[in-house]
């Protein structure tokens, strides 16, 4: 009896201790809570019923494979066949919205508009229908890394014609699905497409051209985004009444010494090189000054006749400015920053041109992903910086989450969600930020790019050894369900 009472008191104290620093204010009824996935990471059916090859199909089929354990997305979570089951999980969670992406080459096998794959259209129609039937808002990303191989064969994001090819694809999606879809995101984390895909070359299509193709890609992505936004604005907005935005990711960059101006500047510079290089053209019409200055100075010193960073024409600047109705923010982690002692004079690309040194201190809690340590406070700092820099724009957290080894008892994920959501809520409450929702990455364990199926971000476990790809809820499902139902992070809220 005695030990039991002590245990109960102990547990209570523990909960209080764990919770007392967490935000205990109720989220407004309008606040959206959802889950995210991406086509290549969950669908499978890589060549099913007329789907064209994408750069990730090509990349993962290489021998030797660049992916851990030679994993591929050929079958993935088999959501191409099991989407109804996925929607049932979302219904059980009680989410307001489901963020998923459309595979461009499932709808347009070569990427170009002349040939439409009706089976692909039917798949997304059926998924959207299933969501709407269950009162879940479809939240659609048009591009999540998987360029059609046919487009890559023409240069992919290095070819400026992609602006037209992408906006043709976007128009088709608005036409086909826009009566039911009110939230559109053009790109997911274009930084990964351009820096990892065309700079360091560790992601598909594997092009190693740091600071040259890398910036051509960024330039073309931005123009393609603006073109798609204008298509929507001119041809669909009046009837469909939706919103078009873009998803940008960034770590938070914490000045190593907050009282050193040089470290504060290093933080601002790296934020501009990471987030601003995408957001500033879309909110203000051009690249951030610090990005233009650094890249030009370094390019000239490297023997180029002009900046490696392309310039926008005056007409393009006008077309870019004001093309984000809702800003998607992916936030995972943070680093410490200070200026590089000795910048590498030959280095090219975002990572060198910024001339900032970043690191993650050893005492920050690790996850199972090499790039990610747990820094909930950083997410609050990041959204405050975005609000300060861009005039408090409407935002939604489009991704946040952590990986683990895949255990069903994922207490670490529950703590992670509580702390990150609390940090974001504190930032909202204290600064009147216009954050409209939060989306967990991810609904399911899935194909985590270079890490294959070894890195597990899901609220639901997926058995990749079973042909059924059986889904099993982890403990965090119960937590997220309750949070959505009560709109409260802790056991009870004050208002
Ligand atoms: C995001 N980083 O990628 C992607 O949008 C998802 O497809 C992915 O599964 C998820 O995060 C988890 O990794 C990121 O290095 C990749 O900071 C790398 C970073 C951030 C996000």
Short mmCIF file of C-alpha atoms and ligand atoms in Angstrom, two decimals:
data_model
loop_
_atom_site.label_atom_id
_atom_site.label_comp_id
_atom_site.label_asym_id
_atom_site.label_seq_id
_atom_site.Cartn_x
_atom_site.Cartn_y
_atom_site.Cartn_z
CA UNK A 1 0.00 0.00 0.00
CA UNK A 2 2.66 2.47 1.13
CA UNK A 3 4.99 2.02 -1.85
CA UNK A 4 1.98 2.30 -4.16
CA UNK A 5 1.01 5.69 -2.71
CA UNK A 6 4.61 6.85 -2.99
CA UNK A 7 4.65 5.66 -6.59
CA UNK A 8 1.45 7.56 -7.37
CA UNK A 9 2.77 10.72 -5.69
CA UNK A 10 6.06 10.25 -7.50
CA UNK A 11 4.32 9.96 -10.84
CA UNK A 12 2.19 13.02 -10.14
CA UNK A 13 5.23 15.05 -9.18
CA UNK A 14 6.97 13.86 -12.29
CA UNK A 15 4.09 14.90 -14.51
CA UNK A 16 3.94 18.28 -12.83
CA UNK A 17 7.67 18.67 -13.18
CA UNK A 18 7.57 17.63 -16.83
CA UNK A 19 4.58 19.79 -17.61
CA UNK A 20 4.99 22.93 -15.59
CA UNK A 21 7.15 24.63 -18.16
CA UNK A 22 4.75 23.77 -20.96
CA UNK A 23 2.18 26.14 -22.40
CA UNK A 24 -1.19 25.45 -20.78
CA UNK A 25 -3.42 27.72 -22.83
CA UNK A 26 -6.09 26.27 -25.12
CA UNK A 27 -5.55 26.47 -28.89
CA UNK A 28 -8.35 28.35 -30.68
CA UNK A 29 -11.03 26.22 -32.36
CA UNK A 30 -9.89 27.37 -35.78
CA UNK A 31 -6.32 26.11 -35.25
CA UNK A 32 -5.59 23.19 -37.59
CA UNK A 33 -3.90 19.99 -36.43
CA UNK A 34 -2.80 17.49 -39.05
CA UNK A 35 -0.26 14.97 -40.28
CA UNK A 36 2.03 15.02 -43.30
CA UNK A 37 3.43 12.54 -45.81
CA UNK A 38 4.94 12.73 -49.30
CA UNK A 39 4.19 10.70 -52.42
CA UNK A 40 7.53 8.99 -52.96
CA UNK A 41 7.90 8.22 -49.26
CA UNK A 42 4.60 6.34 -48.88
CA UNK A 43 2.84 5.49 -52.14
CA UNK A 44 4.85 2.72 -53.77
CA UNK A 45 3.31 1.68 -57.09
CA UNK A 46 6.36 3.27 -58.66
CA UNK A 47 5.45 2.07 -62.18
CA UNK A 48 1.82 1.07 -61.59
CA UNK A 49 -0.79 1.68 -64.28
CA UNK A 50 1.00 4.21 -66.43
CA UNK A 51 3.00 6.15 -63.83
CA UNK A 52 6.19 7.58 -65.34
CA UNK A 53 9.64 7.25 -63.79
CA UNK A 54 10.76 9.98 -61.39
CA UNK A 55 14.30 10.99 -60.45
CA UNK A 56 13.90 9.14 -57.15
CA UNK A 57 12.93 5.93 -58.96
CA UNK A 58 16.04 6.30 -61.13
CA UNK A 59 18.24 7.25 -58.16
CA UNK A 60 17.21 4.39 -55.86
CA UNK A 61 17.48 1.80 -58.66
CA UNK A 62 21.19 2.49 -59.16
CA UNK A 63 23.68 -0.30 -58.51
CA UNK A 64 25.38 0.12 -56.13
CA UNK A 65 22.56 1.88 -54.33
CA UNK A 66 23.14 5.24 -52.63
CA UNK A 67 20.44 4.34 -50.09
CA UNK A 68 20.93 2.59 -46.74
CA UNK A 69 20.20 -1.16 -47.01
CA UNK A 70 19.53 -0.68 -50.75
CA UNK A 71 16.00 0.39 -49.85
CA UNK A 72 13.74 1.87 -52.54
CA UNK A 73 10.29 3.48 -52.60
CA UNK A 74 9.03 0.85 -55.06
CA UNK A 75 6.42 -0.37 -52.58
CA UNK A 76 7.01 1.91 -49.56
CA UNK A 77 3.89 1.92 -47.34
CA UNK A 78 1.84 0.82 -50.38
CA UNK A 79 -0.44 3.79 -49.86
CA UNK A 80 -1.20 3.63 -53.59
CA UNK A 81 -3.35 0.64 -52.64
CA UNK A 82 -3.97 1.35 -48.97
CA UNK A 83 -5.05 5.01 -49.00
CA UNK A 84 -8.42 4.15 -47.49
CA UNK A 85 -6.66 2.61 -44.54
CA UNK A 86 -4.50 5.74 -44.20
CA UNK A 87 -7.59 7.93 -44.17
CA UNK A 88 -9.13 5.68 -41.51
CA UNK A 89 -6.06 6.33 -39.33
CA UNK A 90 -6.44 10.07 -39.89
CA UNK A 91 -10.11 9.84 -38.91
CA UNK A 92 -9.17 8.00 -35.75
CA UNK A 93 -6.64 10.71 -34.90
CA UNK A 94 -9.26 13.37 -35.47
CA UNK A 95 -7.04 15.60 -37.64
CA UNK A 96 -8.42 18.65 -39.39
CA UNK A 97 -6.14 18.29 -42.42
CA UNK A 98 -3.90 15.81 -44.20
CA UNK A 99 -0.81 17.09 -45.98
CA UNK A 100 0.22 14.79 -48.85
CA UNK A 101 1.97 15.36 -52.15
CA UNK A 102 1.04 14.57 -55.72
CA UNK A 103 3.56 12.63 -57.75
CA UNK A 104 3.97 14.72 -60.92
CA UNK A 105 4.92 11.67 -63.01
CA UNK A 106 1.91 9.67 -61.81
CA UNK A 107 -0.30 12.26 -63.51
CA UNK A 108 2.01 13.33 -66.33
CA UNK A 109 4.30 10.36 -67.05
CA UNK A 110 6.92 12.36 -68.96
CA UNK A 111 6.26 15.55 -67.00
CA UNK A 112 4.90 17.35 -70.04
CA UNK A 113 1.25 18.24 -70.41
CA UNK A 114 0.48 16.38 -73.66
CA UNK A 115 -0.01 12.96 -72.07
CA UNK A 116 -2.23 12.56 -69.00
CA UNK A 117 -2.32 9.30 -67.06
CA UNK A 118 -5.95 8.88 -66.07
CA UNK A 119 -5.21 6.16 -63.54
CA UNK A 120 -3.02 8.63 -61.65
CA UNK A 121 -5.78 11.22 -61.76
CA UNK A 122 -8.23 8.62 -60.43
CA UNK A 123 -5.91 7.76 -57.55
CA UNK A 124 -5.71 11.33 -56.26
CA UNK A 125 -9.43 11.89 -56.92
CA UNK A 126 -10.25 8.85 -54.82
CA UNK A 127 -7.90 9.93 -52.00
CA UNK A 128 -9.31 13.47 -51.96
CA UNK A 129 -12.86 12.11 -52.09
CA UNK A 130 -12.16 9.80 -49.15
CA UNK A 131 -10.75 12.72 -47.13
CA UNK A 132 -13.67 15.03 -47.94
CA UNK A 133 -16.19 12.32 -47.05
CA UNK A 134 -14.55 12.27 -43.63
CA UNK A 135 -14.35 16.02 -43.19
CA UNK A 136 -10.58 16.12 -43.49
CA UNK A 137 -9.17 19.04 -45.44
CA UNK A 138 -6.78 17.93 -48.20
CA UNK A 139 -3.58 19.99 -47.96
CA UNK A 140 -1.67 19.32 -51.17
CA UNK A 141 2.00 19.75 -52.03
CA UNK A 142 2.57 19.78 -55.79
CA UNK A 143 6.25 18.93 -55.62
CA UNK A 144 8.06 16.97 -52.93
CA UNK A 145 11.43 16.14 -54.61
CA UNK A 146 10.19 13.70 -57.29
CA UNK A 147 10.82 15.42 -60.64
CA UNK A 148 9.65 13.35 -63.60
CA UNK A 149 12.71 11.69 -65.17
CA UNK A 150 11.57 13.00 -68.57
CA UNK A 151 11.95 16.54 -67.28
CA UNK A 152 15.30 15.75 -65.68
CA UNK A 153 16.48 14.46 -69.05
CA UNK A 154 15.85 17.99 -70.33
CA UNK A 155 17.95 19.49 -67.52
CA UNK A 156 15.36 19.42 -64.76
CA UNK A 157 15.60 22.42 -62.44
CA UNK A 158 18.58 23.71 -64.46
CA UNK A 159 16.38 24.41 -67.47
CA UNK A 160 14.43 27.66 -67.26
CA UNK A 161 11.62 26.16 -69.38
CA UNK A 162 10.68 24.24 -66.25
CA UNK A 163 8.79 27.34 -65.16
CA UNK A 164 6.29 26.62 -67.93
CA UNK A 165 6.30 22.85 -67.49
CA UNK A 166 5.64 23.19 -63.77
CA UNK A 167 2.90 25.77 -64.19
CA UNK A 168 1.21 23.55 -66.81
CA UNK A 169 1.24 20.73 -64.27
CA UNK A 170 -0.02 23.04 -61.53
CA UNK A 171 -2.86 24.28 -63.76
CA UNK A 172 -3.89 20.71 -64.46
CA UNK A 173 -4.00 19.93 -60.72
CA UNK A 174 -6.04 23.07 -59.98
CA UNK A 175 -8.43 22.10 -62.79
CA UNK A 176 -8.75 18.49 -61.71
CA UNK A 177 -8.83 18.81 -57.93
CA UNK A 178 -9.32 22.50 -57.13
CA UNK A 179 -13.02 22.23 -56.36
CA UNK A 180 -12.09 20.08 -53.38
CA UNK A 181 -8.63 21.38 -52.45
CA UNK A 182 -8.36 24.75 -50.72
CA UNK A 183 -4.74 24.52 -49.61
CA UNK A 184 -1.98 24.21 -52.18
CA UNK A 185 1.76 24.27 -51.54
CA UNK A 186 3.92 24.46 -54.67
CA UNK A 187 7.25 23.19 -53.30
CA UNK A 188 8.40 21.28 -50.29
CA UNK A 189 11.81 22.40 -49.04
CA UNK A 190 13.26 23.48 -52.38
CA UNK A 191 16.53 23.92 -50.50
CA UNK A 192 16.92 20.13 -50.34
CA UNK A 193 16.08 19.77 -54.04
CA UNK A 194 18.61 22.40 -55.06
CA UNK A 195 21.41 22.05 -52.48
CA UNK A 196 21.33 18.27 -52.11
CA UNK A 197 20.09 17.49 -55.64
CA UNK A 198 22.27 19.88 -57.71
CA UNK A 199 24.89 21.15 -55.25
CA UNK A 200 26.39 18.38 -53.12
CA UNK A 201 24.58 15.79 -55.27
CA UNK A 202 23.74 13.40 -52.45
CA UNK A 203 20.01 13.44 -53.35
CA UNK A 204 18.46 12.68 -56.74
CA UNK A 205 19.32 13.60 -59.46
CA UNK A 206 22.84 13.47 -58.01
CA UNK A 207 24.29 16.49 -59.83
CA UNK A 208 27.41 17.86 -58.16
CA UNK A 209 27.57 21.54 -59.07
CA UNK A 210 27.71 23.55 -55.86
CA UNK A 211 27.01 27.23 -56.26
CA UNK A 212 26.30 26.99 -59.98
CA UNK A 213 23.52 24.50 -60.86
CA UNK A 214 22.50 24.85 -57.21
CA UNK A 215 21.62 28.53 -57.74
CA UNK A 216 20.14 27.91 -61.20
CA UNK A 217 17.79 25.46 -59.49
CA UNK A 218 16.82 27.94 -56.77
CA UNK A 219 16.21 30.60 -59.40
CA UNK A 220 13.99 28.35 -61.51
CA UNK A 221 12.08 27.03 -58.50
CA UNK A 222 11.21 30.58 -57.47
CA UNK A 223 10.05 31.52 -60.96
CA UNK A 224 8.05 28.29 -61.23
CA UNK A 225 6.40 28.99 -57.88
CA UNK A 226 5.41 32.49 -58.95
CA UNK A 227 4.11 31.23 -62.30
CA UNK A 228 1.92 28.64 -60.57
CA UNK A 229 0.63 31.23 -58.09
CA UNK A 230 -0.32 33.54 -60.97
CA UNK A 231 -2.09 30.71 -62.81
CA UNK A 232 -4.16 30.14 -59.68
CA UNK A 233 -4.70 33.81 -59.07
CA UNK A 234 -5.77 34.59 -62.64
CA UNK A 235 -7.73 31.49 -63.52
CA UNK A 236 -8.98 29.76 -60.38
CA UNK A 237 -9.01 31.92 -57.28
CA UNK A 238 -12.33 33.60 -57.96
CA UNK A 239 -14.19 30.31 -58.30
CA UNK A 240 -12.17 27.97 -56.11
CA UNK A 241 -11.33 30.40 -53.30
CA UNK A 242 -8.26 28.54 -52.07
CA UNK A 243 -4.75 29.54 -51.07
CA UNK A 244 -1.38 28.88 -52.68
CA UNK A 245 1.82 28.89 -50.68
CA UNK A 246 5.25 27.31 -50.46
CA UNK A 247 6.94 25.19 -47.80
CA UNK A 248 10.34 26.46 -46.65
CA UNK A 249 12.51 24.75 -44.06
CA UNK A 250 15.23 26.06 -41.87
CA UNK A 251 17.04 25.21 -38.72
CA UNK A 252 17.19 27.97 -36.12
CA UNK A 253 20.68 29.49 -35.95
CA UNK A 254 21.58 30.59 -32.46
CA UNK A 255 24.39 33.17 -32.07
CA UNK A 256 27.12 31.38 -30.11
CA UNK A 257 27.63 34.48 -28.01
CA UNK A 258 24.48 36.56 -27.87
CA UNK A 259 26.37 39.68 -26.89
CA UNK A 260 28.77 39.53 -29.85
CA UNK A 261 27.53 41.47 -32.86
CA UNK A 262 29.56 39.25 -35.19
CA UNK A 263 27.69 36.15 -33.95
CA UNK A 264 24.32 37.91 -34.21
CA UNK A 265 25.21 38.88 -37.79
CA UNK A 266 26.31 35.30 -38.55
CA UNK A 267 22.88 34.08 -37.42
CA UNK A 268 21.07 36.62 -39.61
CA UNK A 269 23.32 35.80 -42.58
CA UNK A 270 22.73 32.08 -42.34
CA UNK A 271 18.98 32.57 -41.91
CA UNK A 272 19.01 34.69 -45.06
CA UNK A 273 21.04 32.07 -46.94
CA UNK A 274 18.72 29.30 -45.80
CA UNK A 275 15.23 30.75 -45.47
CA UNK A 276 15.56 34.24 -46.98
CA UNK A 277 16.95 33.05 -50.30
CA UNK A 278 13.48 31.56 -50.91
CA UNK A 279 11.18 33.78 -48.87
CA UNK A 280 12.66 37.23 -49.55
CA UNK A 281 12.11 37.12 -53.36
CA UNK A 282 8.51 35.99 -52.80
CA UNK A 283 7.70 38.60 -50.15
CA UNK A 284 9.93 41.46 -51.29
CA UNK A 285 10.78 40.78 -54.96
CA UNK A 286 14.50 39.96 -54.84
CA UNK A 287 17.17 37.90 -53.11
CA UNK A 288 18.39 39.18 -49.73
CA UNK A 289 21.18 41.79 -50.05
CA UNK A 290 23.62 39.77 -47.99
CA UNK A 291 23.16 36.77 -50.30
CA UNK A 292 23.66 38.88 -53.44
CA UNK A 293 26.72 40.62 -51.95
CA UNK A 294 28.47 37.50 -50.68
CA UNK A 295 27.95 35.43 -53.80
CA UNK A 296 29.03 38.23 -56.13
CA UNK A 297 32.14 39.07 -54.12
CA UNK A 298 33.19 35.43 -53.91
CA UNK A 299 32.36 34.70 -57.57
CA UNK A 300 34.51 37.59 -58.81
CA UNK A 301 37.37 36.54 -56.54
CA UNK A 302 37.04 33.02 -57.96
CA UNK A 303 37.57 34.24 -61.52
CA UNK A 304 33.98 34.43 -62.73
CA UNK A 305 32.94 37.54 -64.64
CA UNK A 306 29.68 37.85 -62.74
CA UNK A 307 27.86 36.43 -59.74
CA UNK A 308 27.09 32.72 -59.78
CA UNK A 309 23.70 33.76 -58.39
CA UNK A 310 21.45 34.64 -61.35
CA UNK A 311 19.67 38.00 -61.36
CA UNK A 312 15.94 38.57 -61.69
CA UNK A 313 14.75 41.00 -64.36
CA UNK A 314 12.56 43.90 -63.21
CA UNK A 315 9.56 42.12 -64.72
CA UNK A 316 10.38 38.92 -62.84
CA UNK A 317 10.73 40.81 -59.55
CA UNK A 318 7.22 42.17 -59.95
CA UNK A 319 5.93 38.72 -60.79
CA UNK A 320 7.60 37.15 -57.74
CA UNK A 321 6.53 39.66 -55.12
CA UNK A 322 3.43 38.85 -53.11
CA UNK A 323 2.99 35.26 -54.22
CA UNK A 324 2.58 33.52 -50.87
CA UNK A 325 -0.97 33.31 -49.50
CA UNK A 326 0.09 31.01 -46.69
CA UNK A 327 3.67 30.20 -45.70
CA UNK A 328 4.48 26.60 -44.83
CA UNK A 329 7.31 26.21 -42.32
CA UNK A 330 9.16 22.95 -41.65
CA UNK A 331 11.03 23.12 -38.37
CA UNK A 332 13.11 20.38 -36.81
CA UNK A 333 16.36 21.50 -35.22
CA UNK A 334 18.92 24.24 -34.48
CA UNK A 335 22.64 24.97 -34.63
CA UNK A 336 25.03 27.37 -32.95
CA UNK A 337 26.69 29.84 -35.29
CA UNK A 338 29.62 32.24 -35.48
CA UNK A 339 31.53 33.70 -38.44
CA UNK A 340 34.01 31.34 -40.11
CA UNK A 341 37.54 32.19 -38.93
CA UNK A 342 38.96 31.53 -42.37
CA UNK A 343 36.37 31.31 -45.16
CA UNK A 344 37.30 28.83 -47.88
CA UNK A 345 38.09 31.09 -50.87
CA UNK A 346 37.28 28.34 -53.40
CA UNK A 347 34.07 27.09 -51.80
CA UNK A 348 30.85 27.50 -53.74
CA UNK A 349 27.21 27.03 -52.82
CA UNK A 350 24.99 28.05 -49.94
CA UNK A 351 27.12 26.31 -47.37
CA UNK A 352 30.35 28.09 -48.36
CA UNK A 353 29.04 31.39 -49.71
CA UNK A 354 27.45 32.24 -46.35
CA UNK A 355 30.87 32.14 -44.61
CA UNK A 356 29.23 31.03 -41.37
CA UNK A 357 30.39 28.20 -39.11
CA UNK A 358 27.63 26.11 -37.54
CA UNK A 359 27.67 23.19 -35.12
CA UNK A 360 25.43 21.34 -32.67
CA UNK A 361 26.81 21.14 -29.14
CA UNK A 362 27.30 17.61 -27.77
CA UNK A 363 25.00 18.25 -24.84
CA UNK A 364 21.94 18.82 -27.05
CA UNK A 365 19.83 15.65 -27.04
CA UNK A 366 20.45 13.50 -30.11
CA UNK A 367 17.84 11.70 -32.21
CA UNK A 368 18.53 8.75 -34.44
CA UNK A 369 19.17 11.11 -37.35
CA UNK A 370 22.64 12.52 -37.68
CA UNK A 371 21.41 16.00 -38.59
CA UNK A 372 18.90 16.40 -35.88
CA UNK A 373 19.12 17.25 -32.21
CA UNK A 374 16.17 18.15 -30.02
CA UNK A 375 15.84 21.94 -29.67
CA UNK A 376 12.21 22.91 -29.08
CA UNK A 377 13.17 26.47 -28.13
CA UNK A 378 14.67 26.93 -31.62
CA UNK A 379 11.31 26.45 -33.33
CA UNK A 380 9.84 29.31 -31.30
CA UNK A 381 12.82 31.48 -32.23
CA UNK A 382 12.50 30.58 -35.92
CA UNK A 383 8.81 31.49 -36.22
CA UNK A 384 9.43 34.75 -34.36
CA UNK A 385 12.27 35.61 -36.78
CA UNK A 386 10.03 34.85 -39.78
CA UNK A 387 7.28 37.04 -38.38
CA UNK A 388 9.72 39.90 -37.70
CA UNK A 389 11.35 39.63 -41.10
CA UNK A 390 8.26 39.29 -43.30
CA UNK A 391 5.62 41.31 -41.44
CA UNK A 392 3.82 38.59 -39.52
CA UNK A 393 2.58 36.62 -42.52
CA UNK A 394 -0.01 33.84 -42.19
CA UNK A 395 1.96 30.67 -41.49
CA UNK A 396 1.33 27.02 -40.88
CA UNK A 397 3.81 24.54 -39.49
CA UNK A 398 3.83 22.03 -42.34
CA UNK A 399 6.32 19.62 -40.73
CA UNK A 400 7.72 18.89 -37.32
CA UNK A 401 8.59 15.57 -35.75
CA UNK A 402 11.36 13.22 -34.74
CA UNK A 403 12.65 9.83 -35.68
CA UNK A 404 13.39 6.97 -33.35
CA UNK A 405 14.17 3.28 -33.58
CA UNK A 406 10.55 2.46 -34.21
CA UNK A 407 9.41 1.39 -30.76
CA UNK A 408 5.67 1.43 -30.06
CA UNK A 409 6.40 2.95 -26.66
CA UNK A 410 7.54 6.21 -28.16
CA UNK A 411 7.55 8.38 -25.05
CA UNK A 412 10.42 10.35 -26.55
CA UNK A 413 8.14 11.38 -29.44
CA UNK A 414 5.41 12.45 -27.02
CA UNK A 415 7.84 14.62 -25.06
CA UNK A 416 9.16 16.02 -28.33
CA UNK A 417 5.68 16.95 -29.57
CA UNK A 418 4.71 18.54 -26.23
CA UNK A 419 7.85 20.63 -26.06
CA UNK A 420 7.92 21.78 -29.67
CA UNK A 421 4.22 22.58 -29.84
CA UNK A 422 4.56 24.43 -26.54
CA UNK A 423 7.47 26.49 -27.82
CA UNK A 424 5.50 27.41 -30.94
CA UNK A 425 2.41 28.25 -28.86
CA UNK A 426 4.47 30.47 -26.54
CA UNK A 427 5.80 32.34 -29.56
CA UNK A 428 2.24 32.76 -30.87
CA UNK A 429 0.81 33.96 -27.56
CA UNK A 430 3.62 36.36 -26.70
CA UNK A 431 4.03 37.90 -30.13
CA UNK A 432 0.61 37.64 -31.77
CA UNK A 433 1.98 35.44 -34.50
CA UNK A 434 -0.45 34.41 -37.21
CA UNK A 435 0.19 30.66 -37.11
CA UNK A 436 -2.84 28.79 -38.36
CA UNK A 437 -1.94 25.19 -37.81
CA UNK A 438 0.53 22.46 -37.03
CA UNK A 439 1.31 19.29 -38.96
CA UNK A 440 3.24 16.29 -37.60
CA UNK A 441 5.83 14.61 -39.78
CA UNK A 442 4.72 11.92 -40.20
CA UNK A 443 1.52 9.89 -40.21
CA UNK A 444 3.47 6.71 -41.00
CA UNK A 445 6.98 5.33 -40.76
CA UNK A 446 8.11 5.71 -44.35
CA UNK A 447 10.97 5.91 -46.87
CA UNK A 448 13.28 8.44 -45.24
CA UNK A 449 15.38 9.27 -48.34
CA UNK A 450 19.06 8.30 -47.88
CA UNK A 451 18.23 6.46 -44.65
CA UNK A 452 15.64 4.25 -46.33
CA UNK A 453 13.29 2.58 -43.84
CA UNK A 454 15.79 2.67 -40.97
CA UNK A 455 14.75 6.11 -39.77
CA UNK A 456 11.24 6.11 -38.37
CA UNK A 457 9.20 9.30 -38.04
CA UNK A 458 5.68 7.83 -37.93
CA UNK A 459 2.90 8.11 -35.39
CA UNK A 460 2.02 4.70 -36.83
CA UNK A 461 4.53 1.90 -37.22
CA UNK A 462 4.56 0.16 -40.59
CA UNK A 463 5.71 -3.45 -40.92
CA UNK A 464 7.89 -3.28 -44.02
CA UNK A 465 8.54 -7.02 -43.87
CA UNK A 466 4.88 -7.83 -44.34
CA UNK A 467 3.26 -7.67 -47.79
CA UNK A 468 0.32 -6.06 -46.00
CA UNK A 469 2.48 -3.21 -44.70
CA UNK A 470 0.50 -3.51 -41.47
CA UNK A 471 0.03 -0.21 -39.61
CA UNK A 472 0.17 -0.24 -35.80
CA UNK A 473 -0.43 2.82 -33.62
CA UNK A 474 2.42 3.96 -31.40
CA UNK A 475 1.78 5.45 -27.98
CA UNK A 476 2.10 8.97 -29.47
CA UNK A 477 -1.17 8.39 -31.36
CA UNK A 478 -3.05 8.54 -28.06
CA UNK A 479 -1.26 11.73 -27.10
CA UNK A 480 -1.85 13.49 -30.42
CA UNK A 481 -5.51 12.40 -30.44
CA UNK A 482 -6.04 13.91 -27.02
CA UNK A 483 -4.23 17.10 -27.94
CA UNK A 484 -6.44 17.50 -31.01
CA UNK A 485 -9.61 16.75 -29.04
CA UNK A 486 -8.84 18.97 -26.05
CA UNK A 487 -6.74 21.54 -27.97
CA UNK A 488 -4.50 21.48 -24.94
CA UNK A 489 -0.85 20.37 -24.73
CA UNK A 490 -0.86 19.37 -21.06
CA UNK A 491 -3.40 17.40 -19.02
CA UNK A 492 -5.65 20.39 -18.61
CA UNK A 493 -5.60 23.94 -19.84
CA UNK A 494 -6.59 27.13 -18.06
CA UNK A 495 -8.97 28.56 -20.61
C1 LIG B 1 12.11 16.94 -44.44
N1 LIG B 1 17.85 19.08 -42.38
O1 LIG B 1 13.43 16.86 -44.84
C2 LIG B 1 11.31 16.45 -45.64
O2 LIG B 1 10.35 17.39 -46.07
C3 LIG B 1 10.67 15.12 -45.45
O3 LIG B 1 10.45 14.52 -46.70
C4 LIG B 1 11.52 14.27 -44.55
O4 LIG B 1 11.06 12.96 -44.45
C5 LIG B 1 11.52 14.94 -43.18
O5 LIG B 1 11.98 16.26 -43.25
C6 LIG B 1 12.33 14.20 -42.13
O6 LIG B 1 13.68 14.18 -42.46
C7 LIG B 1 14.48 17.41 -44.16
O7 LIG B 1 18.96 18.60 -42.65
C8 LIG B 1 15.74 16.90 -44.43
O8 LIG B 1 17.73 20.04 -41.58
C9 LIG B 1 16.86 17.45 -43.85
C10 LIG B 1 16.72 18.53 -42.98
C11 LIG B 1 15.45 19.04 -42.70
C12 LIG B 1 14.35 18.47 -43.28
#
